[in-house]
Amino acid sequence: MYPDAWKDDPIVDIEIETIDSKEKVRKFKILLAKPVEHEGYFYSHAKFKGLNFSPTPQFGENSLHALCKGISNIKSELRKYIESHKMVLKYNNEIMDLESFEKFFEIK
């Protein structure tokens, strides 16, 4: 299997909270590792620490390609999770919609 690359030096390390319809607060971290090379491809590993959920590693032909796919996958998986559990996001003590939160992950 692939190494737990996010444990050493993650590129993304964001702590957020979710609040469900019963006002239960759940804290977790989004971690995204630097892409690592494995058998000719670069893999981007992510983890939602505190939710016991890790998106499928994304691979690319180079590290930037893998990183872009990894970020896109985090946004997609987070959106599915939040919407399916009817939650809202809270970051830095402010309620945020998903579109605002996703702007943190834009690559310019």
PDB file of C-alpha atoms in Angstrom:
ATOM      1  CA  MET A   1       0.000   0.000   0.000  1.00  0.00           C
ATOM      2  CA  TYR A   2       1.001   3.659  -0.171  1.00  0.00           C
ATOM      3  CA  PRO A   3       2.849   5.446   2.636  1.00  0.00           C
ATOM      4  CA  ASP A   4       0.930   7.644   5.071  1.00  0.00           C
ATOM      5  CA  ALA A   5       2.532  10.719   3.546  1.00  0.00           C
ATOM      6  CA  TRP A   6       0.296  13.255   5.325  1.00  0.00           C
ATOM      7  CA  LYS A   7       1.770  12.267   8.697  1.00  0.00           C
ATOM      8  CA  ASP A   8       5.120  13.929   7.943  1.00  0.00           C
ATOM      9  CA  ASP A   9       4.498  17.300   6.346  1.00  0.00           C
ATOM     10  CA  PRO A  10       0.995  17.896   4.954  1.00  0.00           C
ATOM     11  CA  ILE A  11       0.437  20.617   2.353  1.00  0.00           C
ATOM     12  CA  VAL A  12      -3.076  21.199   3.660  1.00  0.00           C
ATOM     13  CA  ASP A  13      -3.848  20.990   7.376  1.00  0.00           C
ATOM     14  CA  ILE A  14      -7.173  22.683   8.128  1.00  0.00           C
ATOM     15  CA  GLU A  15      -9.272  22.130  11.227  1.00  0.00           C
ATOM     16  CA  ILE A  16     -12.998  22.632  10.721  1.00  0.00           C
ATOM     17  CA  GLU A  17     -16.247  21.811  12.452  1.00  0.00           C
ATOM     18  CA  THR A  18     -19.545  20.548  11.175  1.00  0.00           C
ATOM     19  CA  ILE A  19     -22.879  21.194  12.791  1.00  0.00           C
ATOM     20  CA  ASP A  20     -25.779  18.858  12.057  1.00  0.00           C
ATOM     21  CA  SER A  21     -29.522  19.530  12.235  1.00  0.00           C
ATOM     22  CA  LYS A  22     -29.539  18.558  15.928  1.00  0.00           C
ATOM     23  CA  GLU A  23     -26.767  21.114  16.552  1.00  0.00           C
ATOM     24  CA  LYS A  24     -24.222  18.399  17.283  1.00  0.00           C
ATOM     25  CA  VAL A  25     -20.735  19.741  16.626  1.00  0.00           C
ATOM     26  CA  ARG A  26     -18.053  17.481  15.183  1.00  0.00           C
ATOM     27  CA  LYS A  27     -14.453  18.684  14.770  1.00  0.00           C
ATOM     28  CA  PHE A  28     -12.133  17.212  12.192  1.00  0.00           C
ATOM     29  CA  LYS A  29      -9.068  17.991  10.112  1.00  0.00           C
ATOM     30  CA  ILE A  30      -8.542  17.912   6.392  1.00  0.00           C
ATOM     31  CA  LEU A  31      -5.032  16.727   5.589  1.00  0.00           C
ATOM     32  CA  LEU A  32      -3.470  16.589   2.134  1.00  0.00           C
ATOM     33  CA  ALA A  33       0.045  15.255   1.690  1.00  0.00           C
ATOM     34  CA  LYS A  34       2.686  16.283  -0.767  1.00  0.00           C
ATOM     35  CA  PRO A  35       2.385  13.969  -3.771  1.00  0.00           C
ATOM     36  CA  VAL A  36       4.663  10.950  -3.596  1.00  0.00           C
ATOM     37  CA  GLU A  37       6.046   8.903  -6.467  1.00  0.00           C
ATOM     38  CA  HIS A  38       5.148   5.236  -6.613  1.00  0.00           C
ATOM     39  CA  GLU A  39       5.820   2.949  -9.594  1.00  0.00           C
ATOM     40  CA  GLY A  40       6.077   5.795 -12.095  1.00  0.00           C
ATOM     41  CA  TYR A  41       3.056   7.817 -10.965  1.00  0.00           C
ATOM     42  CA  PHE A  42       2.608  10.540  -8.397  1.00  0.00           C
ATOM     43  CA  TYR A  43      -0.073   9.990  -5.766  1.00  0.00           C
ATOM     44  CA  SER A  44      -1.858  12.593  -3.693  1.00  0.00           C
ATOM     45  CA  HIS A  45      -3.106  11.252  -0.357  1.00  0.00           C
ATOM     46  CA  ALA A  46      -5.812  12.940   1.703  1.00  0.00           C
ATOM     47  CA  LYS A  47      -7.527  12.200   4.968  1.00  0.00           C
ATOM     48  CA  PHE A  48     -10.445  13.587   6.920  1.00  0.00           C
ATOM     49  CA  LYS A  49      -8.983  13.013  10.390  1.00  0.00           C
ATOM     50  CA  GLY A  50     -11.721  12.696  12.990  1.00  0.00           C
ATOM     51  CA  LEU A  51     -14.270  11.317  10.550  1.00  0.00           C
ATOM     52  CA  ASN A  52     -12.468   8.017   9.946  1.00  0.00           C
ATOM     53  CA  PHE A  53     -12.731   8.689   6.236  1.00  0.00           C
ATOM     54  CA  SER A  54      -9.956   8.819   3.663  1.00  0.00           C
ATOM     55  CA  PRO A  55     -10.723   9.665   0.032  1.00  0.00           C
ATOM     56  CA  THR A  56      -9.196   7.408  -2.601  1.00  0.00           C
ATOM     57  CA  PRO A  57      -5.622   8.496  -3.434  1.00  0.00           C
ATOM     58  CA  GLN A  58      -5.480  10.435  -6.689  1.00  0.00           C
ATOM     59  CA  PHE A  59      -2.671   9.891  -9.180  1.00  0.00           C
ATOM     60  CA  GLY A  60      -1.157  11.976 -11.933  1.00  0.00           C
ATOM     61  CA  GLU A  61       1.693  12.036 -14.394  1.00  0.00           C
ATOM     62  CA  ASN A  62       3.559  14.582 -12.263  1.00  0.00           C
ATOM     63  CA  SER A  63       3.260  15.998  -8.757  1.00  0.00           C
ATOM     64  CA  LEU A  64       1.255  19.088  -9.791  1.00  0.00           C
ATOM     65  CA  HIS A  65      -1.252  16.969 -11.712  1.00  0.00           C
ATOM     66  CA  ALA A  66      -1.662  14.638  -8.724  1.00  0.00           C
ATOM     67  CA  LEU A  67      -2.019  17.590  -6.345  1.00  0.00           C
ATOM     68  CA  CYS A  68      -4.722  19.237  -8.482  1.00  0.00           C
ATOM     69  CA  LYS A  69      -6.647  15.966  -8.676  1.00  0.00           C
ATOM     70  CA  GLY A  70      -6.263  15.489  -4.918  1.00  0.00           C
ATOM     71  CA  ILE A  71      -7.643  18.959  -4.166  1.00  0.00           C
ATOM     72  CA  SER A  72     -10.546  18.448  -6.553  1.00  0.00           C
ATOM     73  CA  ASN A  73     -11.304  15.121  -4.890  1.00  0.00           C
ATOM     74  CA  ILE A  74     -11.266  16.668  -1.390  1.00  0.00           C
ATOM     75  CA  LYS A  75     -13.755  19.323  -2.482  1.00  0.00           C
ATOM     76  CA  SER A  76     -16.026  16.730  -4.070  1.00  0.00           C
ATOM     77  CA  GLU A  77     -15.912  14.272  -1.162  1.00  0.00           C
ATOM     78  CA  LEU A  78     -16.402  17.006   1.439  1.00  0.00           C
ATOM     79  CA  ARG A  79     -19.413  18.343  -0.469  1.00  0.00           C
ATOM     80  CA  LYS A  80     -20.974  14.859  -0.658  1.00  0.00           C
ATOM     81  CA  TYR A  81     -20.368  14.248   3.050  1.00  0.00           C
ATOM     82  CA  ILE A  82     -21.757  17.609   4.200  1.00  0.00           C
ATOM     83  CA  GLU A  83     -24.809  17.439   1.939  1.00  0.00           C
ATOM     84  CA  SER A  84     -25.649  13.808   2.721  1.00  0.00           C
ATOM     85  CA  HIS A  85     -25.483  14.442   6.479  1.00  0.00           C
ATOM     86  CA  LYS A  86     -27.329  17.787   6.197  1.00  0.00           C
ATOM     87  CA  MET A  87     -24.557  19.679   7.970  1.00  0.00           C
ATOM     88  CA  VAL A  88     -23.082  23.155   7.841  1.00  0.00           C
ATOM     89  CA  LEU A  89     -19.399  24.050   8.078  1.00  0.00           C
ATOM     90  CA  LYS A  90     -17.828  26.191  10.744  1.00  0.00           C
ATOM     91  CA  TYR A  91     -14.308  27.543  10.277  1.00  0.00           C
ATOM     92  CA  ASN A  92     -12.614  30.081  12.568  1.00  0.00           C
ATOM     93  CA  ASN A  93     -15.867  30.347  14.538  1.00  0.00           C
ATOM     94  CA  GLU A  94     -17.831  31.407  11.445  1.00  0.00           C
ATOM     95  CA  ILE A  95     -20.519  29.441   9.640  1.00  0.00           C
ATOM     96  CA  MET A  96     -19.522  29.040   5.984  1.00  0.00           C
ATOM     97  CA  ASP A  97     -21.240  27.753   2.908  1.00  0.00           C
ATOM     98  CA  LEU A  98     -19.422  25.140   0.840  1.00  0.00           C
ATOM     99  CA  GLU A  99     -18.660  27.527  -2.030  1.00  0.00           C
ATOM    100  CA  SER A 100     -16.854  29.941   0.300  1.00  0.00           C
ATOM    101  CA  PHE A 101     -14.932  27.138   1.959  1.00  0.00           C
ATOM    102  CA  GLU A 102     -13.912  25.603  -1.376  1.00  0.00           C
ATOM    103  CA  LYS A 103     -12.157  28.857  -2.309  1.00  0.00           C
ATOM    104  CA  PHE A 104      -9.426  27.914   0.187  1.00  0.00           C
ATOM    105  CA  PHE A 105      -8.445  25.161  -2.230  1.00  0.00           C
ATOM    106  CA  GLU A 106      -8.191  27.231  -5.420  1.00  0.00           C
ATOM    107  CA  ILE A 107      -4.828  27.044  -7.159  1.00  0.00           C
ATOM    108  CA  LYS A 108      -3.833  30.290  -8.845  1.00  0.00           C
TER     109      LYS A 108
END
